[in-house]
Structures are given as C-alpha cells and as structure tokens.
C-alpha cells in the first residue's frame, strides 16, 4: 500500500509540475500549485490601485440610502479616507461597453470607438475590426466586442508602453469585457494586460477564460467568483515573465447587480444584489488589511450606469412609425436609446429623410428627444444636434447613429424584438441612468476625506456634467490612474486627473498635471485611527507610531435618555494597536453613548486629536458614525460635533464646530429618512473654528445625519456626521 501511494504521489507531483509548466505560459492561468509559495513579487514603492465597477449600481441607493453598508462606512471615513462624488455621471450611451471603455481609455464615445452596446460601423477599418455579419455596403451592425474595435488606447496599453514594471490585471464577470480589453498592441501575441480573466463561453474561448459558476442565460460569472479571482491575484500574484507578481492595477467588473436589475427593475431584489456585492467589497478590504496592503491601496469604487424600472410590456418599436422610410434605415436598440443609421449616408435626400424620421419619432409619447449626429439644413441646422443640445455627451462620432432617440424615464424601446415588446423590467441607456457610483477610497490617507456635491439641474435627466466641473466622470478614471503611476493619460483621453481627491503633491512631477487646487497646502493627512467592536470591548487600530505613543480616553456622554457630564471610564497610553476588554478603570461602563478621544503623535512632535463616537447597548459596543471629519487641504478643514448626543429632557442643542480653509457659507442640516428636521446657516471666516448650533426642538429621539454643507468660492462640499437625539 505504501509503495502504491508513493507512486501515486510521484505521479501526481509530475502531473502538477507538467500542469504548472503549461499554465505558466504567458496568458495562461496561474498555477494553483504555486499558491503555497511565499507572497508574490511586489515593489512596495508602487501603489496598489483597483478600479472596481459594480455594474448598474446606483450610488444614491448604495451609499446615501445605505444599501451597501460597508461601502457607506468607507465613505464616512471609517477605517479609510474617501472622496465621494455624489453627483458623478457616466457617459452616453449609458451602457456597459461605452462606459467601461471610457474608464479604461479616458475617451468619450465619439472617439473611443464604442458608442453603444450595439452600434453600426460604415468605415472600412471598422468593418474589418469590429465583429458582425459582413454587409456589402451600408452600416454593419456590431456588438463592438473585440479589442481591435476599441480605437482609443487603454490604461493597460499605455502602462505597458510607458511603465512596463507596473503589473496589470483585468478581471471581468462578463466575457465581453475580456474581449474588449484583450489588446495586443505593444508586443504582438502578448496581451497588454499582464493578466486577464473572464468566464469561458465554450465557443472560440480565449486562453484567459476560466470555468466558474455562471448564470445560464448570459454566461456571466457571479460576483463571488469574480472576487475570488481578485483575492487570489492579490495573495498569490499573476505570472509575468515566469515570475509571480502582485498586480498594481486591477480593473474589475461585478455583473450581478446589473443582471438582477434587468430582470426585476430597480426594486428590492436589485437592492439585495447591491448588498451582496457590498459583501464582496468587504471581503477585499479585509484581505488587504490582513496582508498588510491596505495602506498602499486606492480603490475607485464605481459603476458604469444605473438602472431604470421599465415594467410596461407594451409594444414600443419606434421604427413602426417610420412607414416606407423604415427600409432606408437600420434601427439599433440600446435599452432606452435607439440609434438610427441611414443605410446610405451619402444619399442626396438625406437631410429631408432624417427630418421626417425625427418628426415621426417625436409623435411617440414615450420619446424624450430625437437628435441628429450632424447639423441638418432641412430641420433647424445646428439646432437639433447632439453637440448643440448635449455638448457634455461627446457622442457625435462616426459610429453613432445619424439620429439618436432617447426614451422618457420608465420607458424603453422594442425595436428589433418580436412584436416590438422589450421584456426586460429594467433598462438603461438614456440619460436617466447616467447617475452612477463614484468614490475613491484609500487605506493610507492618500485620498482626502470629503463628499463633493453639485448643483443638479434636472433630477430626471442628469444632463448636468458641464454645469458641474468639480464632479467626476468615467473618463477621469484612466487619467487619474495613470497619474498615480506618474504617467501621462492614455493617448486619446479627454478626462482630467482628479487632483482634488488626493493629498496635494500626489501627482507632482506627472507631465501636464497642475497639482492644485489647494496646491499651497502641504499639511499631512490626518493619521488614521480604527475603532471597532471586539467582544464586550473595543479594538483600537493605531497608525505606525515608531517609538512614540498615543493617548486614548473613553469618555461617557449619556446614560439612557440623560445627557451626563463627560466622564472618562478608561484611559490608555500605547504605541501599537490593542484591544480593550470593555471594563471600566475609573468608573462603571454602562449602556449609553461614548466618545473615544485619541491624541495621536504626528511629525514635528505635535499631536492631532481624533474623536470617534461609539454606542453601548445591551452590554456591547457598536460604532455609531463619524463625530468628526478632517481634511487639512479640503475646503472643510474640520467639522466636529462637540458631543455626539443632544436633546434629552433638557432639550440641549447640537453644537457643531466647523473650520473652513477660506471664508464661506456653512449650512448645517439634521436629516432623517431623507427629510430635513433641523437646520442653521451662516457665513464663517476662514482658518478659525466657528460654532454652529442647531436646536433640538421638533427633532424626535433617534439617530440623525448631520450634513455640513460649505460653499467656498462657489464650490460646495458636503461633509456628513452622525448624532443621536436623546
Ligand atoms: Zn452595465
């Protein structure tokens, strides 16, 4: 028996070794046998950057309404520092392929080559490079899902070209995104991304595909499998020139929120999917922390578009209104957008024909707008063009329809579907689905802790990108990612480097980047302090302090419904992270509200105070949201609650201390369930801490969000804190 198992073992080892050789070939999957090896090669001087796209996730639902509680806690600055762009926008057409292409290239749809999930190409190069049924002439309908169809340079290609030491990975739950980003531009025969991963489809499978659980309809991987692969590449690395290395840039797509939304609309199942995707993000952050990588980590938590509930199953093919003109055009459905292509773009009566088509489309009450790609002398000249009406869309390229028709909110089109009935309960494509998710999260204080708001002009249409230059767009991701590696944006990028989200000096030396606003500010980021429930007590996570120590006090603020005089129940002087049992030293620890006050040493021998509020209920602590925010280089330098509790039988008001970098207007609002239940507002000087006081009258007991909105130089920033009315 012994002999036989030895032989089996030897055979198994040989087989594994052979497998490892096969799998270690460039482009092949990482050998599982190497998983036990010590950590992968990793240059600690390089950042670890992750672009995580949660397909179709609406940021308002995920963050503001708390459906993604872990992400919301990161946005509140708990264990992270985060810039949250509340009014970020995706690009038109508001679909997966155009927006992921924008993320990777920084180019809008008029130059990226990918204006929709389905579109048509007329040019010879496009016919050759974009997959589709060849047609003798006229528009060739294509999904565009080929690396050669993307005209703009991706960050994978740009990094391979300018910074080949930066290791890159693309991990996609949708096979089509693997195809879109499998360029081989730098070294023919080798992918520009060092590692690619997408589920197999069983048909012309690329070498990077993996057999993982997929949904049987669309063949998309589940979010769990996608995150399994992200975790694996971080912990064991990806093969680059025969060596396992940890990726520095990882671009990820999680498809499940989108799939759920298409089938059910943006209702409770969609929100459940957001919550499940959130657990995947939490798995990731926990592993980064466990591996000691969190301090180097920057995550762009984003989505390509949101989802509109479109349950009405009635026929709605716009082409049915075109009469005899229908034969002259190709109508391509993109959810709540139709792109109409002339079969002959050079026909002499093109202007009159397009004018008739536009008029016919507008007779349908579900149509919001119908706009020309080019000026039309037969119908208003420049007046009804994409560029004139929506200059922020940057949509009027060669591959866009000659007429672009959008559906009103909660409507969809059914062109090209039998009897014109689009069965999906959720659709996107039109501008009502442009509001996406966009937060930049960092573990080591690289990112400024802030929430940036904007003026929204039309809450149904979200066509306000140009009115809000301080907000982010999908095209900003690639330039910012490249900047984090000290490189210029990809060649066709139109977006900007999001300097305001990062500590000043982050992009110093990057060609073409002016690293202000607030470029004069040289203050260090506030040191991070982690406070988490552990058993009956609390776990305190301290930054690296060297030989210095932090002083920490746990101070009781209330007992039951009574505000009590502040009373210190425990006090510590420590140099490293530690756990407190929850037992009082100076006084009994009872249920109520507490603050943790920490004096943390910083460079130059000074200390900085951090304040964290916690609640104790039924003998256990729980975190209760931020009681202070610090951003030394932000417009709101400090926002802090004097105490995290107010009211009580005495009706004590809530005191908020606010320090702005420059003179500005501050409004403090108490918000519960989306309603403002208390407020105050005034102008405050720059550089000094001003106290604003909000009355407790009219506020019912319970938790409230404290929104501190500051307007300095016409730019508004919102900072959120949390308080409890007793
Ligand atoms: Zn999508």
XYZ file of C-alpha atoms and ligand atoms in Angstrom:
727
model
C 0.000 0.000 0.000
C 2.813 2.315 0.965
C 4.581 1.713 -2.311
C 1.442 2.311 -4.344
C 0.590 5.610 -2.651
C 4.202 6.731 -3.106
C 3.891 6.009 -6.806
C 0.575 7.812 -6.984
C 2.037 10.748 -5.170
C 5.001 10.872 -7.518
C 2.662 10.729 -10.496
C 0.557 13.488 -9.025
C 3.631 15.644 -8.426
C 4.781 15.048 -12.012
C 1.342 15.883 -13.340
C 1.214 19.041 -11.276
C 4.673 20.035 -12.428
C 3.671 19.470 -16.049
C 0.497 21.446 -15.460
C 2.472 24.258 -13.880
C 4.738 24.432 -16.932
C 1.733 24.534 -19.245
C -0.149 27.021 -17.149
C 2.817 29.302 -16.601
C 2.919 30.034 -20.329
C 2.191 33.729 -20.977
C -1.527 34.419 -20.928
C -2.346 31.120 -19.211
C -3.974 30.850 -15.797
C -1.803 30.949 -12.693
C -0.742 27.506 -11.498
C -2.644 26.563 -8.351
C 0.380 24.585 -7.125
C 2.287 27.821 -6.584
C -0.414 29.109 -4.235
C 1.504 27.771 -1.233
C 4.640 29.647 -2.201
C 5.502 32.776 -0.169
C 3.938 36.036 -1.335
C 4.353 37.260 -4.891
C 6.954 39.787 -6.014
C 5.768 43.262 -5.208
C 7.538 46.630 -5.357
C 6.398 48.403 -2.167
C 7.155 51.788 -3.747
C 4.307 51.330 -6.220
C 0.677 51.886 -5.241
C -1.971 49.172 -5.421
C -4.828 50.576 -7.495
C -8.169 48.859 -8.083
C -10.907 50.048 -10.408
C -13.958 48.099 -9.236
C -17.053 48.533 -11.345
C -20.280 47.302 -9.766
C -22.317 47.074 -12.938
C -25.519 49.194 -12.851
C -25.135 50.157 -9.195
C -26.869 53.415 -8.306
C -24.648 55.362 -5.897
C -27.614 57.038 -4.194
C -29.056 53.659 -3.253
C -25.735 52.117 -2.327
C -24.241 54.963 -0.322
C -26.800 57.637 0.594
C -29.576 55.139 1.313
C -27.151 52.673 2.884
C -27.969 49.592 0.762
C -24.214 48.975 0.624
C -23.473 49.479 4.342
C -19.799 48.595 4.146
C -19.144 50.983 1.258
C -21.158 53.635 3.113
C -18.898 53.173 6.152
C -15.806 53.671 3.971
C -17.407 56.811 2.532
C -17.955 58.028 6.109
C -14.230 57.608 6.636
C -14.396 54.619 8.961
C -11.061 52.842 8.604
C -10.452 54.613 5.287
C -10.298 58.054 3.761
C -12.646 58.579 0.871
C -13.660 61.219 -1.618
C -17.257 60.635 -2.631
C -18.578 62.323 -5.764
C -22.290 62.448 -5.027
C -23.249 63.679 -8.489
C -20.848 61.754 -10.696
C -22.105 60.850 -14.165
C -21.478 58.044 -16.618
C -21.185 58.707 -20.322
C -23.736 58.352 -23.106
C -24.878 55.903 -24.340
C -25.430 54.877 -20.714
C -24.470 51.230 -21.170
C -21.802 48.777 -20.091
C -19.437 48.741 -23.061
C -19.182 52.507 -23.699
C -18.676 53.217 -20.007
C -16.113 50.513 -19.285
C -14.261 51.654 -22.392
C -14.375 55.215 -21.022
C -12.995 54.014 -17.669
C -10.051 52.251 -19.338
C -9.292 54.831 -22.053
C -10.463 58.196 -20.721
C -12.188 58.751 -24.082
C -15.841 59.601 -24.682
C -17.943 57.592 -27.116
C -17.217 59.966 -30.024
C -13.551 58.878 -30.029
C -13.374 55.589 -28.138
C -14.832 53.510 -30.976
C -17.562 52.072 -28.698
C -20.661 54.344 -28.679
C -23.149 51.654 -27.576
C -23.524 48.003 -26.592
C -24.671 47.601 -30.174
C -23.960 50.051 -32.966
C -23.016 50.132 -36.638
C -19.776 50.771 -38.478
C -19.523 52.041 -42.027
C -15.796 52.701 -42.376
C -13.559 50.043 -43.916
C -11.382 49.710 -40.795
C -14.410 49.260 -38.582
C -15.867 46.572 -40.858
C -12.608 44.713 -40.595
C -12.006 45.100 -36.864
C -15.487 45.010 -35.297
C -17.280 41.649 -35.289
C -20.539 41.465 -37.233
C -22.214 39.962 -40.258
C -20.378 41.423 -43.225
C -22.612 43.534 -45.420
C -21.673 44.638 -48.958
C -22.125 48.311 -48.093
C -24.013 50.476 -45.649
C -23.873 50.095 -41.888
C -22.524 46.843 -40.467
C -24.251 46.043 -37.176
C -21.801 45.082 -34.442
C -21.565 44.473 -30.711
C -18.128 46.033 -30.928
C -16.868 43.317 -28.595
C -13.342 42.961 -29.920
C -10.128 44.531 -28.725
C -9.471 45.750 -32.257
C -12.782 47.637 -32.316
C -11.654 49.911 -29.463
C -9.993 52.911 -31.140
C -8.629 54.646 -28.044
C -5.624 53.469 -26.050
C -6.431 51.685 -22.739
C -4.530 52.133 -19.487
C -3.245 48.569 -19.930
C -1.632 49.505 -23.239
C -0.410 52.894 -22.003
C 1.236 51.378 -18.911
C 2.824 48.557 -20.904
C 4.217 51.215 -23.241
C 5.432 53.770 -20.669
C 5.819 51.884 -17.372
C 6.300 48.177 -18.091
C 7.200 47.444 -14.443
C 3.636 48.213 -13.400
C 1.770 44.877 -13.271
C -1.808 44.992 -14.587
C -4.819 42.694 -14.437
C -8.313 42.707 -15.939
C -10.870 40.530 -14.112
C -14.318 40.608 -15.657
C -17.536 38.805 -14.792
C -18.774 39.451 -18.333
C -16.892 37.627 -21.114
C -17.474 40.534 -23.500
C -15.341 42.831 -21.352
C -12.485 40.337 -21.595
C -12.779 40.576 -25.369
C -12.915 44.406 -25.272
C -9.736 44.709 -23.209
C -7.597 41.916 -24.675
C -5.484 44.288 -26.801
C -2.095 43.089 -28.026
C -0.746 46.417 -29.192
C 2.659 46.629 -27.538
C 4.001 43.127 -28.145
C 2.020 41.217 -30.792
C 0.996 37.808 -29.449
C 1.030 39.051 -25.837
C -1.845 40.792 -24.109
C -1.146 44.350 -22.985
C -2.711 43.444 -19.619
C -0.372 41.102 -17.748
C -3.316 39.032 -16.556
C -6.812 38.604 -17.971
C -9.697 36.635 -16.547
C -13.279 36.176 -17.729
C -15.670 33.204 -17.725
C -15.488 30.710 -20.593
C -18.348 30.522 -23.064
C -17.490 27.208 -24.703
C -17.176 28.719 -28.145
C -13.962 30.201 -29.549
C -12.771 30.576 -25.988
C -9.733 32.798 -25.427
C -6.831 31.335 -23.411
C -7.559 33.528 -20.390
C -11.084 32.228 -19.763
C -11.900 30.165 -16.648
C -14.599 27.667 -15.875
C -16.519 29.217 -12.996
C -20.187 29.218 -11.945
C -22.119 31.410 -14.371
C -25.754 32.194 -14.929
C -27.027 30.001 -17.762
C -28.689 32.817 -19.724
C -25.969 35.401 -20.190
C -22.998 33.302 -19.142
C -21.863 35.903 -16.631
C -19.812 34.935 -13.571
C -21.199 35.538 -10.113
C -19.752 38.369 -8.069
C -18.312 35.844 -5.580
C -16.288 34.098 -8.303
C -15.044 37.445 -9.587
C -13.892 38.467 -6.111
C -12.335 35.017 -5.534
C -10.107 35.749 -8.504
C -9.255 39.272 -7.300
C -8.285 37.888 -3.872
C -6.237 35.129 -5.477
C -4.287 37.516 -7.714
C -3.534 39.759 -4.727
C -2.388 36.976 -2.420
C -0.501 34.775 -4.885
C 0.199 37.108 -7.805
C -0.017 36.639 -11.561
C 2.665 35.183 -13.811
C 4.772 37.845 -15.548
C 7.831 36.590 -17.452
C 7.727 33.362 -15.452
C 7.615 35.075 -12.046
C 4.534 35.560 -9.851
C 3.968 39.263 -9.267
C 1.227 41.185 -7.459
C -0.832 43.399 -9.796
C -0.503 47.149 -9.242
C -3.556 47.984 -11.345
C -6.587 45.683 -11.321
C -9.704 46.523 -13.358
C -12.737 44.515 -12.207
C -16.367 44.137 -13.296
C -19.020 42.652 -10.990
C -22.106 41.811 -13.079
C -24.777 40.618 -10.630
C -26.425 43.951 -9.715
C -26.977 44.661 -13.412
C -28.387 41.213 -14.160
C -30.801 41.392 -11.256
C -31.889 44.898 -12.246
C -32.610 43.875 -15.846
C -34.885 41.054 -14.732
C -36.705 42.758 -11.865
C -36.237 46.516 -12.273
C -34.593 48.711 -9.656
C -36.614 47.318 -6.725
C -35.883 45.240 -3.663
C -34.132 42.367 -5.489
C -31.835 44.938 -7.114
C -31.098 46.436 -3.701
C -30.405 42.971 -2.282
C -27.886 42.450 -5.089
C -26.225 45.754 -4.125
C -25.952 44.484 -0.532
C -24.395 41.203 -1.708
C -21.903 42.975 -3.940
C -21.040 45.116 -0.927
C -20.042 41.964 0.968
C -17.564 41.209 -1.815
C -16.015 44.654 -1.353
C -15.761 43.959 2.360
C -14.004 40.634 1.695
C -11.489 42.529 -0.393
C -10.754 45.248 2.168
C -10.420 42.665 4.932
C -7.859 40.697 2.926
C -5.903 43.878 2.096
C -5.775 44.655 5.812
C -4.791 41.089 6.713
C -1.980 41.077 4.151
C -0.709 44.472 5.339
C -1.521 46.057 1.960
C -4.315 48.414 2.994
C -2.057 51.452 3.464
C -0.957 51.250 -0.183
C -4.446 50.613 -1.518
C -6.523 53.032 -3.602
C -9.908 51.776 -4.862
C -12.077 53.505 -7.434
C -15.481 52.142 -6.415
C -17.637 52.912 -9.401
C -20.383 51.750 -11.721
C -20.976 52.192 -15.411
C -24.614 53.366 -15.202
C -27.675 52.910 -13.019
C -30.968 51.142 -13.782
C -34.435 52.396 -14.662
C -37.542 50.381 -13.785
C -39.365 49.850 -17.078
C -42.077 47.301 -16.371
C -44.656 48.226 -19.027
C -44.684 45.331 -21.534
C -46.486 47.124 -24.374
C -45.096 47.161 -27.930
C -42.810 50.149 -28.498
C -40.806 49.789 -31.700
C -40.192 53.321 -32.924
C -39.487 52.048 -36.447
C -43.205 51.185 -36.757
C -43.789 54.937 -37.066
C -41.345 55.342 -39.940
C -43.667 53.971 -42.666
C -41.925 53.483 -46.002
C -38.811 55.245 -44.661
C -38.149 52.242 -42.390
C -36.478 50.445 -45.312
C -33.904 53.227 -45.660
C -32.521 52.852 -42.157
C -31.051 50.417 -39.672
C -32.562 50.906 -36.196
C -30.390 49.594 -33.365
C -31.836 49.090 -29.906
C -29.847 50.023 -26.817
C -32.386 49.645 -23.991
C -33.859 53.107 -23.621
C -31.948 54.515 -26.608
C -32.424 53.838 -30.306
C -29.665 54.631 -32.768
C -30.941 55.096 -36.321
C -28.401 54.725 -39.157
C -29.008 55.689 -42.763
C -28.233 52.706 -44.959
C -26.722 55.218 -47.380
C -25.217 58.145 -45.542
C -24.431 59.923 -48.830
C -27.897 59.806 -50.376
C -28.854 63.200 -51.783
C -32.111 63.481 -49.813
C -30.513 62.515 -46.506
C -31.456 65.751 -44.697
C -35.138 65.585 -45.665
C -35.266 61.876 -44.804
C -33.731 62.405 -41.366
C -36.105 65.317 -40.735
C -39.087 63.030 -41.486
C -37.686 60.298 -39.239
C -37.185 62.733 -36.374
C -40.705 64.131 -36.720
C -42.143 60.594 -36.829
C -40.191 59.540 -33.723
C -41.432 62.555 -31.777
C -45.057 61.525 -32.371
C -44.432 58.644 -29.942
C -45.298 59.878 -26.427
C -42.582 57.726 -24.804
C -39.845 59.518 -26.778
C -37.947 62.169 -24.850
C -35.589 63.541 -27.505
C -34.552 62.760 -31.071
C -31.274 64.395 -32.079
C -29.127 64.460 -35.215
C -25.495 63.418 -35.319
C -24.679 66.124 -37.884
C -26.302 69.533 -38.500
C -29.416 69.206 -40.667
C -30.150 72.133 -43.025
C -33.653 70.683 -43.582
C -34.503 70.766 -39.868
C -33.106 73.592 -37.779
C -29.482 73.441 -38.950
C -27.395 73.018 -35.791
C -30.422 73.291 -33.518
C -31.340 69.635 -33.025
C -27.875 68.105 -32.989
C -26.309 66.026 -30.223
C -23.442 68.513 -29.893
C -25.710 71.562 -29.674
C -28.263 70.160 -27.238
C -25.943 67.955 -25.141
C -22.357 69.132 -25.578
C -21.421 67.193 -22.438
C -22.276 63.882 -24.086
C -19.432 63.929 -26.645
C -21.437 61.371 -28.596
C -21.474 62.607 -32.211
C -18.754 60.367 -33.683
C -18.757 58.411 -36.958
C -20.016 55.236 -35.293
C -23.040 56.896 -33.649
C -26.471 56.723 -35.281
C -27.462 59.545 -37.638
C -30.463 60.032 -35.363
C -30.304 59.222 -31.639
C -33.668 58.739 -29.896
C -33.994 58.605 -26.109
C -36.933 57.264 -24.083
C -38.547 59.154 -21.220
C -37.906 57.879 -17.668
C -39.535 54.462 -17.008
C -39.827 53.860 -20.771
C -37.921 51.556 -23.117
C -37.843 50.688 -26.798
C -38.629 47.379 -28.505
C -37.041 47.749 -31.915
C -35.721 44.507 -33.381
C -37.584 42.383 -30.788
C -40.525 40.178 -31.914
C -43.779 42.227 -31.940
C -41.786 45.148 -30.516
C -42.137 44.034 -26.882
C -38.983 44.518 -24.809
C -39.464 42.014 -21.958
C -36.865 43.444 -19.566
C -38.215 45.017 -16.358
C -35.071 47.129 -16.028
C -33.360 49.071 -18.802
C -30.691 51.711 -19.209
C -29.110 53.692 -21.999
C -30.947 57.024 -21.764
C -29.688 59.891 -19.558
C -31.981 58.992 -16.651
C -29.499 56.178 -15.977
C -26.344 58.330 -16.124
C -26.146 58.741 -12.347
C -23.685 56.119 -11.259
C -21.445 55.359 -8.278
C -18.099 57.077 -7.824
C -15.998 57.029 -4.662
C -12.231 56.914 -4.350
C -11.259 55.001 -1.221
C -7.788 54.800 0.287
C -6.365 52.904 3.212
C -3.339 55.078 3.928
C -4.683 58.627 3.838
C -3.782 59.179 0.159
C -7.322 60.398 -0.527
C -8.955 63.463 1.040
C -11.934 62.592 3.263
C -14.834 64.531 1.726
C -18.145 64.282 -0.075
C -18.387 66.591 -3.076
C -21.865 67.725 -4.071
C -23.037 69.579 -7.125
C -25.963 71.512 -8.474
C -28.288 69.109 -10.209
C -30.393 70.852 -12.807
C -32.803 68.142 -13.872
C -33.116 65.218 -11.462
C -34.717 63.034 -14.117
C -32.218 63.671 -16.886
C -28.819 64.117 -15.184
C -27.584 66.222 -18.101
C -25.531 68.433 -15.824
C -21.949 67.314 -16.268
C -20.808 70.571 -17.865
C -22.521 72.597 -15.139
C -20.510 70.738 -12.520
C -16.839 70.679 -13.452
C -15.961 69.640 -9.872
C -17.749 66.304 -10.240
C -16.228 63.169 -11.728
C -16.968 61.305 -14.931
C -15.948 57.889 -16.181
C -13.378 59.477 -18.489
C -11.495 60.779 -15.433
C -10.549 57.319 -14.160
C -7.844 56.454 -16.724
C -6.004 59.820 -16.445
C -6.114 59.631 -12.633
C -4.931 56.001 -12.565
C -2.071 56.817 -14.926
C -1.190 59.822 -12.750
C -0.950 57.596 -9.670
C 1.808 55.722 -11.523
C 3.458 59.015 -12.502
C 2.381 58.737 -16.129
C 0.515 60.839 -18.691
C -3.081 59.905 -19.575
C -3.680 57.373 -22.375
C -3.321 58.859 -25.851
C -6.965 59.716 -26.614
C -8.082 60.526 -23.052
C -10.387 63.528 -22.685
C -10.870 63.315 -18.919
C -8.967 65.072 -16.158
C -6.791 63.930 -13.261
C -8.976 64.133 -10.127
C -6.381 66.094 -8.140
C -8.906 67.404 -5.602
C -9.478 63.857 -4.341
C -5.839 63.279 -3.409
C -3.352 64.706 -0.973
C -1.553 67.644 -2.602
C 1.657 66.587 -4.250
C 0.327 63.134 -5.182
C 0.709 63.970 -8.864
C 3.779 66.180 -8.514
C 6.029 65.575 -11.484
C 3.317 63.991 -13.637
C 3.615 65.724 -17.011
C 0.749 68.077 -17.725
C -0.874 67.889 -14.278
C -1.292 71.043 -12.206
C -1.424 69.577 -8.730
C -3.628 72.270 -7.124
C -6.408 73.289 -6.095
C -5.009 73.924 -2.673
C -1.602 73.243 -4.158
C -0.123 75.507 -1.488
C -1.406 73.222 1.234
C 1.344 70.941 2.451
C -0.361 69.588 5.561
C -0.092 65.875 6.117
C -3.222 63.773 6.023
C -4.693 63.157 9.459
C -3.462 59.883 10.938
C -5.989 57.079 10.770
C -7.476 55.623 13.949
C -9.564 52.437 13.755
C -12.118 51.763 16.482
C -14.139 48.543 16.112
C -16.272 46.470 18.492
C -14.446 43.377 19.780
C -16.161 41.119 22.340
C -17.579 43.310 25.093
C -14.922 45.940 24.392
C -13.198 47.740 21.542
C -10.260 47.107 19.248
C -8.092 50.170 18.618
C -6.020 50.148 15.426
C -3.242 52.722 15.535
C -1.078 54.027 12.686
C 2.642 53.194 12.737
C 3.981 55.378 15.559
C 7.613 54.287 15.721
C 8.857 54.878 19.264
C 6.074 57.355 20.084
C 2.791 56.651 21.854
C -0.836 57.647 21.519
C -3.048 58.667 24.425
C -6.601 57.389 24.311
C -9.555 58.105 26.586
C -13.032 56.577 26.520
C -15.489 59.203 27.731
C -19.152 58.602 28.595
C -21.604 61.186 27.217
C -25.020 59.850 28.140
C -26.817 57.227 30.203
C -30.238 56.143 28.996
C -32.077 59.272 27.832
C -29.970 61.564 30.008
C -27.040 63.620 28.802
C -24.474 63.265 31.549
C -21.409 65.310 32.372
C -18.498 63.824 30.348
C -16.888 61.075 32.433
C -13.691 59.234 31.485
C -14.164 55.491 32.105
C -10.854 54.196 30.705
C -7.528 55.683 29.654
C -4.542 54.201 27.773
C -1.072 55.171 26.569
C 0.014 52.770 23.809
C 2.398 52.555 20.883
C 0.677 49.790 18.937
C -2.833 48.526 18.214
C -4.609 46.869 21.131
C -7.914 45.525 22.417
C -9.802 46.904 25.435
C -11.918 44.397 27.366
C -14.675 46.965 27.933
C -14.143 47.015 31.702
C -14.067 50.470 33.299
C -10.981 51.667 35.147
C -12.189 54.935 36.624
C -15.943 54.415 36.500
C -18.505 51.752 35.626
C -19.220 51.211 31.965
C -22.977 51.260 31.406
C -25.113 51.409 28.271
C -25.083 54.835 26.611
C -23.094 56.985 24.203
C -19.320 57.347 24.433
C -16.567 59.106 22.557
C -13.057 57.813 22.075
C -10.600 60.732 22.207
C -7.166 59.900 20.853
C -4.111 62.167 20.893
C -2.006 60.845 18.024
C 1.589 61.991 17.533
C 2.438 63.336 14.075
C 5.665 64.522 12.529
C 7.302 67.602 14.117
C 6.425 66.405 17.604
C 2.874 67.733 17.559
C -0.221 65.695 18.291
C -3.542 65.582 16.492
C -6.764 64.719 18.271
C -9.142 62.227 16.646
C -12.642 61.686 18.023
C -14.757 58.603 17.339
C -18.273 58.075 18.703
C -19.434 54.631 19.895
C -22.632 53.411 21.477
C -23.042 50.698 24.062
C -26.321 48.777 24.034
C -27.091 45.524 25.842
C -23.506 45.422 27.064
C -21.938 45.614 23.588
C -20.321 48.491 21.765
C -21.179 49.443 18.229
C -19.779 52.186 16.046
C -22.252 54.981 15.577
C -20.871 57.009 12.672
C -18.445 59.867 12.497
C -18.374 62.618 15.084
C -15.647 64.499 13.219
C -14.134 64.920 9.781
C -10.713 66.283 8.987
C -9.300 67.210 5.586
C -6.352 69.554 6.079
C -6.316 70.521 2.423
C -10.035 70.375 1.736
C -12.387 73.346 1.818
C -13.791 71.929 5.085
C -10.662 71.544 7.196
C -12.587 70.319 10.228
C -16.189 69.501 11.079
C -16.765 68.148 14.550
C -19.639 67.573 16.929
C -18.907 68.969 20.392
C -20.808 65.890 21.609
C -22.415 63.129 19.525
C -25.648 63.376 21.572
C -28.064 66.249 22.088
C -31.616 66.891 23.296
C -32.558 64.896 26.379
C -35.131 66.160 28.863
C -33.267 69.486 28.945
C -33.550 69.865 25.154
C -29.837 70.656 24.683
C -28.974 71.940 21.183
C -26.400 70.238 18.949
C -23.094 72.118 18.701
C -21.044 71.716 15.527
C -17.551 73.137 15.147
C -16.594 73.974 11.542
C -13.281 75.275 10.213
C -13.065 76.283 6.558
C -9.880 76.913 4.596
C -11.297 80.279 3.462
C -14.304 82.446 4.272
C -17.532 80.804 3.151
C -21.137 79.988 3.863
C -21.935 76.972 6.065
C -25.289 75.260 6.369
C -25.846 72.532 8.943
C -28.866 70.291 8.395
C -30.210 67.452 10.525
C -31.584 64.809 8.182
C -33.667 61.763 8.984
C -35.233 59.457 6.392
C -34.327 61.941 3.650
C -36.176 64.804 5.437
C -34.538 67.879 6.911
C -35.706 68.071 10.534
C -33.497 70.936 11.730
C -31.081 73.460 10.315
C -28.950 76.529 10.764
C -26.820 78.562 8.379
C -24.274 81.377 8.458
C -21.136 82.821 6.957
C -17.936 81.875 8.763
C -14.359 83.187 8.470
C -11.514 81.069 7.106
C -8.914 79.426 9.329
C -10.900 79.606 12.582
C -13.224 77.094 14.170
C -16.732 78.513 14.206
C -19.514 77.033 16.296
C -22.938 76.437 14.778
C -25.838 75.449 16.970
C -28.950 73.544 15.879
C -31.991 73.454 18.175
C -33.252 70.067 19.372
C -36.879 71.198 19.318
C -39.004 69.401 16.778
C -36.449 66.578 16.381
C -37.732 63.204 17.593
C -35.352 60.919 19.532
C -33.110 58.651 17.426
C -30.128 58.850 15.088
C -29.840 61.801 12.683
C -27.424 62.573 9.901
C -25.683 65.914 10.321
C -24.931 67.407 6.915
C -22.407 70.211 6.918
C -22.517 71.900 3.540
C -19.872 74.544 2.909
C -19.757 76.833 -0.100
C -16.389 78.452 -0.706
C -15.677 80.321 -3.951
C -18.877 78.969 -5.497
C -17.848 75.367 -4.914
C -19.892 73.275 -2.500
C -18.650 70.428 -0.351
C -20.762 68.299 1.944
C -19.408 66.550 4.999
C -21.580 64.075 6.915
C -21.547 63.337 10.607
C -23.885 61.323 12.790
C -25.552 62.319 16.045
C -28.238 60.914 18.344
C -31.133 62.920 19.693
C -31.918 61.662 23.181
Zn -23.560 47.775 -17.315
